[in-house]
Amino acid sequence: MRRIFSSTHSAEAESTRNFWRRWLAALGLTATCFLAIAYSVKAGGPISRMDQWEVLRSAPDTGWLTKAVGAVSWLHGTVGLVALSTALAFWLLWRRKAKREAASVVLAMLGGGALNSALKAWIARPRPDGADLLPNAYGHSFPSGHVMLATILYGLALMHAPSSARHPAFRPALALLSVAVVAVVATERVWSGAHHPSDTLAAMFAGITCLSVVAIVHRLTAPPHART
């Protein structure tokens, strides 16, 4: 019995150490990357000069593909993100009875939106030329709200997705799909002329930084029996 208890305790301790190593590393790395890009943009450094490369700023019109990519981006605007995050919160609340997880989705999306607005005001970067003619491009440019909030939303979905021994490929498949959708949104925001490339790259780092904070706070506020 003592050996079983010791083995269980060691496994829990190792799980805890892995958690802190993983999320603190993610927090430090992504926050550093975001701040480096933000500083370069604010100071007119190399990132700002890279943003002027014409190859990054204009998209070829590919007909149905252009429309499909645009629809994905529209879905991740304000209305779409509210609907998607609400759906995720309700699924967690009603199907899994996970009140804390549902609350974390609502608070993370609200906090992410507020942080995005604050960052836009701080950097105060103008939109690319002509962006004021687009229906869903207004205010400052850096970082992209579409991309930042999409990163947070899909990161939360992955964070709270159930593990299944019967379907071990579910979480990896969800991770790949999430990365693909965020990449499509980021690409469309640049190609449509609504954002500079660095706006979307920085938004991804900011989104992952927010996710890291959410994961750490969620862990610290969890009941003792749920911290394994």
GROMACS .gro file of N, CA, C and O in nm, residues 93-171:
model
  316
   93LEU      N    1  -2.076   2.402  -1.997
   93LEU     CA    2  -2.165   2.413  -1.883
   93LEU      C    3  -2.271   2.303  -1.881
   93LEU      O    4  -2.295   2.240  -1.777
   94TRP      N    5  -2.332   2.276  -1.996
   94TRP     CA    6  -2.446   2.184  -1.998
   94TRP      C    7  -2.408   2.040  -2.026
   94TRP      O    8  -2.469   1.948  -1.971
   95ARG      N    9  -2.307   2.019  -2.111
   95ARG     CA   10  -2.271   1.882  -2.144
   95ARG      C   11  -2.171   1.822  -2.046
   95ARG      O   12  -2.175   1.702  -2.017
   96ARG      N   13  -2.081   1.905  -1.994
   96ARG     CA   14  -1.977   1.853  -1.906
   96ARG      C   15  -1.992   1.903  -1.761
   96ARG      O   16  -1.912   1.864  -1.677
   97LYS      N   17  -2.091   1.989  -1.737
   97LYS     CA   18  -2.112   2.043  -1.602
   97LYS      C   19  -1.985   2.110  -1.549
   97LYS      O   20  -1.955   2.105  -1.429
   98ALA      N   21  -1.912   2.172  -1.638
   98ALA     CA   22  -1.783   2.232  -1.603
   98ALA      C   23  -1.800   2.383  -1.586
   98ALA      O   24  -1.776   2.462  -1.679
   99LYS      N   25  -1.844   2.426  -1.470
   99LYS     CA   26  -1.874   2.567  -1.447
   99LYS      C   27  -1.748   2.652  -1.452
   99LYS      O   28  -1.747   2.762  -1.508
  100ARG      N   29  -1.641   2.605  -1.390
  100ARG     CA   30  -1.517   2.682  -1.387
  100ARG      C   31  -1.462   2.700  -1.528
  100ARG      O   32  -1.414   2.809  -1.565
  101GLU      N   33  -1.466   2.593  -1.608
  101GLU     CA   34  -1.416   2.600  -1.744
  101GLU      C   35  -1.500   2.695  -1.830
  101GLU      O   36  -1.447   2.773  -1.909
  102ALA      N   37  -1.632   2.687  -1.813
  102ALA     CA   38  -1.720   2.777  -1.888
  102ALA      C   39  -1.694   2.922  -1.850
  102ALA      O   40  -1.688   3.011  -1.937
  103ALA      N   41  -1.677   2.947  -1.721
  103ALA     CA   42  -1.647   3.083  -1.676
  103ALA      C   43  -1.513   3.131  -1.730
  103ALA      O   44  -1.498   3.250  -1.766
  104SER      N   45  -1.415   3.041  -1.739
  104SER     CA   46  -1.284   3.080  -1.790
  104SER      C   47  -1.292   3.122  -1.937
  104SER      O   48  -1.218   3.212  -1.980
  105VAL      N   49  -1.381   3.059  -2.014
  105VAL     CA   50  -1.398   3.097  -2.154
  105VAL      C   51  -1.452   3.240  -2.163
  105VAL      O   52  -1.399   3.324  -2.238
  106VAL      N   53  -1.558   3.268  -2.087
  106VAL     CA   54  -1.618   3.402  -2.090
  106VAL      C   55  -1.519   3.508  -2.045
  106VAL      O   56  -1.501   3.611  -2.112
  107LEU      N   57  -1.453   3.483  -1.933
  107LEU     CA   58  -1.360   3.582  -1.879
  107LEU      C   59  -1.238   3.601  -1.970
  107LEU      O   60  -1.189   3.714  -1.987
  108ALA      N   61  -1.188   3.491  -2.026
  108ALA     CA   62  -1.071   3.501  -2.114
  108ALA      C   63  -1.102   3.579  -2.240
  108ALA      O   64  -1.021   3.661  -2.286
  109MET      N   65  -1.219   3.556  -2.299
  109MET     CA   66  -1.254   3.628  -2.422
  109MET      C   67  -1.280   3.776  -2.393
  109MET      O   68  -1.237   3.864  -2.469
  110LEU      N   69  -1.348   3.805  -2.281
  110LEU     CA   70  -1.369   3.945  -2.244
  110LEU      C   71  -1.236   4.013  -2.212
  110LEU      O   72  -1.210   4.127  -2.256
  111GLY      N   73  -1.152   3.944  -2.135
  111GLY     CA   74  -1.022   4.000  -2.102
  111GLY      C   75  -0.933   4.017  -2.223
  111GLY      O   76  -0.861   4.117  -2.237
  112GLY      N   77  -0.938   3.919  -2.314
  112GLY     CA   78  -0.858   3.929  -2.436
  112GLY      C   79  -0.902   4.046  -2.522
  112GLY      O   80  -0.818   4.117  -2.580
  113GLY      N   81  -1.034   4.068  -2.531
  113GLY     CA   82  -1.083   4.182  -2.608
  113GLY      C   83  -1.040   4.314  -2.548
  113GLY      O   84  -0.999   4.407  -2.620
  114ALA      N   85  -1.047   4.325  -2.415
  114ALA     CA   86  -1.005   4.447  -2.348
  114ALA      C   87  -0.855   4.470  -2.364
  114ALA      O   88  -0.810   4.583  -2.389
  115LEU      N   89  -0.777   4.363  -2.352
  115LEU     CA   90  -0.632   4.375  -2.369
  115LEU      C   91  -0.597   4.416  -2.511
  115LEU      O   92  -0.509   4.500  -2.533
  116ASN      N   93  -0.667   4.359  -2.608
  116ASN     CA   94  -0.640   4.394  -2.748
  116ASN      C   95  -0.665   4.543  -2.771
  116ASN      O   96  -0.586   4.611  -2.838
  117SER      N   97  -0.775   4.594  -2.717
  117SER     CA   98  -0.805   4.736  -2.732
  117SER      C   99  -0.698   4.823  -2.667
  117SER      O  100  -0.657   4.926  -2.723
  118ALA      N  101  -0.650   4.780  -2.549
  118ALA     CA  102  -0.546   4.856  -2.480
  118ALA      C  103  -0.415   4.854  -2.559
  118ALA      O  104  -0.346   4.957  -2.569
  119LEU      N  105  -0.381   4.740  -2.615
  119LEU     CA  106  -0.258   4.730  -2.695
  119LEU      C  107  -0.267   4.815  -2.821
  119LEU      O  108  -0.169   4.879  -2.862
  120LYS      N  109  -0.383   4.815  -2.885
  120LYS     CA  110  -0.401   4.898  -3.004
  120LYS      C  111  -0.381   5.046  -2.969
  120LYS      O  112  -0.315   5.121  -3.044
  121ALA      N  113  -0.438   5.087  -2.856
  121ALA     CA  114  -0.423   5.227  -2.815
  121ALA      C  115  -0.277   5.260  -2.780
  121ALA      O  116  -0.230   5.372  -2.807
  122TRP      N  117  -0.207   5.164  -2.722
  122TRP     CA  118  -0.067   5.187  -2.683
  122TRP      C  119   0.023   5.202  -2.805
  122TRP      O  120   0.102   5.296  -2.815
  123ILE      N  121   0.011   5.109  -2.901
  123ILE     CA  122   0.097   5.114  -3.019
  123ILE      C  123   0.049   5.220  -3.118
  123ILE      O  124   0.129   5.289  -3.181
  124ALA      N  125  -0.083   5.237  -3.129
  124ALA     CA  126  -0.145   5.340  -3.215
  124ALA      C  127  -0.092   5.334  -3.358
  124ALA      O  128  -0.056   5.436  -3.417
  125ARG      N  129  -0.090   5.214  -3.413
  125ARG     CA  130  -0.040   5.197  -3.549
  125ARG      C  131  -0.155   5.215  -3.649
  125ARG      O  132  -0.259   5.151  -3.637
  126PRO      N  133  -0.135   5.297  -3.752
  126PRO     CA  134  -0.241   5.314  -3.852
  126PRO      C  135  -0.261   5.186  -3.933
  126PRO      O  136  -0.170   5.104  -3.946
  127ARG      N  137  -0.379   5.171  -3.987
  127ARG     CA  138  -0.407   5.060  -4.078
  127ARG      C  139  -0.330   5.079  -4.208
  127ARG      O  140  -0.287   5.190  -4.240
  128PRO      N  141  -0.312   4.972  -4.285
  128PRO     CA  142  -0.251   4.988  -4.418
  128PRO      C  143  -0.335   5.083  -4.504
  128PRO      O  144  -0.455   5.101  -4.481
  129ASP      N  145  -0.273   5.142  -4.603
  129ASP     CA  146  -0.344   5.234  -4.693
  129ASP      C  147  -0.464   5.164  -4.756
  129ASP      O  148  -0.452   5.052  -4.809
  130GLY      N  149  -0.577   5.229  -4.752
  130GLY     CA  150  -0.697   5.173  -4.813
  130GLY      C  151  -0.780   5.087  -4.722
  130GLY      O  152  -0.891   5.048  -4.758
  131ALA      N  153  -0.731   5.056  -4.603
  131ALA     CA  154  -0.805   4.968  -4.513
  131ALA      C  155  -0.934   5.032  -4.464
  131ALA      O  156  -1.028   4.962  -4.424
  132ASP      N  157  -0.939   5.166  -4.467
  132ASP     CA  158  -1.059   5.233  -4.419
  132ASP      C  159  -1.180   5.208  -4.509
  132ASP      O  160  -1.294   5.237  -4.472
  133LEU      N  161  -1.156   5.152  -4.627
  133LEU     CA  162  -1.264   5.120  -4.719
  133LEU      C  163  -1.325   4.983  -4.691
  133LEU      O  164  -1.428   4.948  -4.748
  134LEU      N  165  -1.260   4.904  -4.605
  134LEU     CA  166  -1.309   4.771  -4.574
  134LEU      C  167  -1.415   4.778  -4.465
  134LEU      O  168  -1.403   4.856  -4.370
  135PRO      N  169  -1.520   4.695  -4.476
  135PRO     CA  170  -1.630   4.703  -4.379
  135PRO      C  171  -1.593   4.658  -4.238
  135PRO      O  172  -1.657   4.697  -4.141
  136ASN      N  173  -1.493   4.572  -4.223
  136ASN     CA  174  -1.459   4.518  -4.090
  136ASN      C  175  -1.319   4.556  -4.047
  136ASN      O  176  -1.253   4.484  -3.976
  137ALA      N  177  -1.272   4.673  -4.093
  137ALA     CA  178  -1.140   4.723  -4.053
  137ALA      C  179  -1.154   4.867  -4.005
  137ALA      O  180  -1.182   4.958  -4.083
  138TYR      N  181  -1.141   4.886  -3.876
  138TYR     CA  182  -1.154   5.020  -3.820
  138TYR      C  183  -1.064   5.028  -3.696
  138TYR      O  184  -1.023   4.927  -3.640
  139GLY      N  185  -1.033   5.150  -3.655
  139GLY     CA  186  -0.946   5.168  -3.540
  139GLY      C  187  -0.800   5.141  -3.576
  139GLY      O  188  -0.762   5.138  -3.694
  140HIS      N  189  -0.718   5.121  -3.474
  140HIS     CA  190  -0.577   5.096  -3.496
  140HIS      C  191  -0.552   4.953  -3.544
  140HIS      O  192  -0.641   4.867  -3.536
  141SER      N  193  -0.431   4.929  -3.588
  141SER     CA  194  -0.401   4.805  -3.660
  141SER      C  195  -0.333   4.697  -3.576
  141SER      O  196  -0.353   4.578  -3.601
  142PHE      N  197  -0.254   4.736  -3.477
  142PHE     CA  198  -0.167   4.640  -3.407
  142PHE      C  199  -0.211   4.620  -3.263
  142PHE      O  200  -0.226   4.718  -3.189
  143PRO      N  201  -0.231   4.493  -3.223
  143PRO     CA  202  -0.230   4.367  -3.300
  143PRO      C  203  -0.370   4.335  -3.354
  143PRO      O  204  -0.468   4.397  -3.312
  144SER      N  205  -0.379   4.238  -3.442
  144SER     CA  206  -0.507   4.200  -3.501
  144SER      C  207  -0.600   4.141  -3.396
  144SER      O  208  -0.567   4.041  -3.331
  145GLY      N  209  -0.718   4.200  -3.381
  145GLY     CA  210  -0.815   4.146  -3.287
  145GLY      C  211  -0.872   4.013  -3.333
  145GLY      O  212  -0.894   3.922  -3.253
  146HIS      N  213  -0.898   4.000  -3.465
  146HIS     CA  214  -0.949   3.874  -3.519
  146HIS      C  215  -0.855   3.759  -3.481
  146HIS      O  216  -0.900   3.655  -3.430
  147VAL      N  217  -0.727   3.777  -3.507
  147VAL     CA  218  -0.631   3.668  -3.488
  147VAL      C  219  -0.606   3.642  -3.340
  147VAL      O  220  -0.600   3.527  -3.295
  148MET      N  221  -0.592   3.747  -3.262
  148MET     CA  222  -0.566   3.730  -3.119
  148MET      C  223  -0.680   3.655  -3.050
  148MET      O  224  -0.657   3.559  -2.975
  149LEU      N  225  -0.803   3.696  -3.076
  149LEU     CA  226  -0.917   3.633  -3.010
  149LEU      C  227  -0.945   3.494  -3.065
  149LEU      O  228  -0.988   3.405  -2.991
  150ALA      N  229  -0.919   3.473  -3.193
  150ALA     CA  230  -0.933   3.337  -3.248
  150ALA      C  231  -0.832   3.243  -3.184
  150ALA      O  232  -0.862   3.127  -3.153
  151THR      N  233  -0.710   3.292  -3.163
  151THR     CA  234  -0.607   3.211  -3.096
  151THR      C  235  -0.650   3.175  -2.955
  151THR      O  236  -0.636   3.060  -2.910
  152ILE      N  237  -0.706   3.271  -2.882
  152ILE     CA  238  -0.753   3.244  -2.746
  152ILE      C  239  -0.868   3.145  -2.748
  152ILE      O  240  -0.870   3.048  -2.670
  153LEU      N  241  -0.964   3.165  -2.838
  153LEU     CA  242  -1.082   3.080  -2.843
  153LEU      C  243  -1.046   2.934  -2.870
  153LEU      O  244  -1.088   2.844  -2.797
  154TYR      N  245  -0.966   2.911  -2.973
  154TYR     CA  246  -0.933   2.773  -3.008
  154TYR      C  247  -0.835   2.712  -2.909
  154TYR      O  248  -0.835   2.591  -2.887
  155GLY      N  249  -0.753   2.796  -2.849
  155GLY     CA  250  -0.667   2.745  -2.742
  155GLY      C  251  -0.748   2.698  -2.623
  155GLY      O  252  -0.719   2.594  -2.562
  156LEU      N  253  -0.852   2.773  -2.588
  156LEU     CA  254  -0.941   2.733  -2.479
  156LEU      C  255  -1.015   2.604  -2.513
  156LEU      O  256  -1.031   2.515  -2.428
  157ALA      N  257  -1.061   2.594  -2.637
  157ALA     CA  258  -1.131   2.472  -2.679
  157ALA      C  259  -1.039   2.351  -2.666
  157ALA      O  260  -1.080   2.244  -2.618
  158LEU      N  261  -0.913   2.367  -2.706
  158LEU     CA  262  -0.817   2.258  -2.694
  158LEU      C  263  -0.783   2.229  -2.548
  158LEU      O  264  -0.772   2.112  -2.508
  159MET      N  265  -0.770   2.335  -2.468
  159MET     CA  266  -0.736   2.319  -2.328
  159MET      C  267  -0.843   2.240  -2.253
  159MET      O  268  -0.812   2.159  -2.165
  160HIS      N  269  -0.969   2.263  -2.288
  160HIS     CA  270  -1.080   2.201  -2.217
  160HIS      C  271  -1.138   2.080  -2.290
  160HIS      O  272  -1.237   2.023  -2.245
  161ALA      N  273  -1.078   2.043  -2.402
  161ALA     CA  274  -1.129   1.928  -2.476
  161ALA      C  275  -1.108   1.800  -2.396
  161ALA      O  276  -1.003   1.781  -2.333
  162PRO      N  277  -1.206   1.710  -2.396
  162PRO     CA  278  -1.191   1.585  -2.319
  162PRO      C  279  -1.090   1.492  -2.384
  162PRO      O  280  -1.076   1.489  -2.507
  163SER      N  281  -1.018   1.418  -2.303
  163SER     CA  282  -0.930   1.314  -2.352
  163SER      C  283  -1.009   1.184  -2.360
  163SER      O  284  -1.093   1.156  -2.274
  164SER      N  285  -0.983   1.106  -2.461
  164SER     CA  286  -1.058   0.982  -2.479
  164SER      C  287  -0.963   0.870  -2.519
  164SER      O  288  -0.888   0.883  -2.616
  165ALA      N  289  -0.969   0.762  -2.442
  165ALA     CA  290  -0.887   0.646  -2.476
  165ALA      C  291  -0.938   0.580  -2.603
  165ALA      O  292  -0.862   0.516  -2.676
  166ARG      N  293  -1.067   0.597  -2.631
  166ARG     CA  294  -1.126   0.536  -2.751
  166ARG      C  295  -1.090   0.615  -2.876
  166ARG      O  296  -1.088   0.559  -2.986
  167HIS      N  297  -1.065   0.744  -2.861
  167HIS     CA  298  -1.033   0.829  -2.975
  167HIS      C  299  -0.907   0.911  -2.943
  167HIS      O  300  -0.914   1.032  -2.924
  168PRO      N  301  -0.791   0.847  -2.938
  168PRO     CA  302  -0.669   0.918  -2.898
  168PRO      C  303  -0.625   1.025  -2.997
  168PRO      O  304  -0.546   1.112  -2.962
  169ALA      N  305  -0.675   1.018  -3.121
  169ALA     CA  306  -0.634   1.117  -3.221
  169ALA      C  307  -0.718   1.243  -3.217
  169ALA      O  308  -0.692   1.337  -3.293
  170PHE      N  309  -0.819   1.247  -3.128
  170PHE     CA  310  -0.911   1.361  -3.127
  170PHE      C  311  -0.840   1.492  -3.095
  170PHE      O  312  -0.854   1.591  -3.168
  171ARG      N  313  -0.764   1.494  -2.987
  171ARG     CA  314  -0.698   1.618  -2.946
  171ARG      C  315  -0.593   1.663  -3.046
  171ARG      O  316  -0.588   1.782  -3.081
   0.00000   0.00000   0.00000
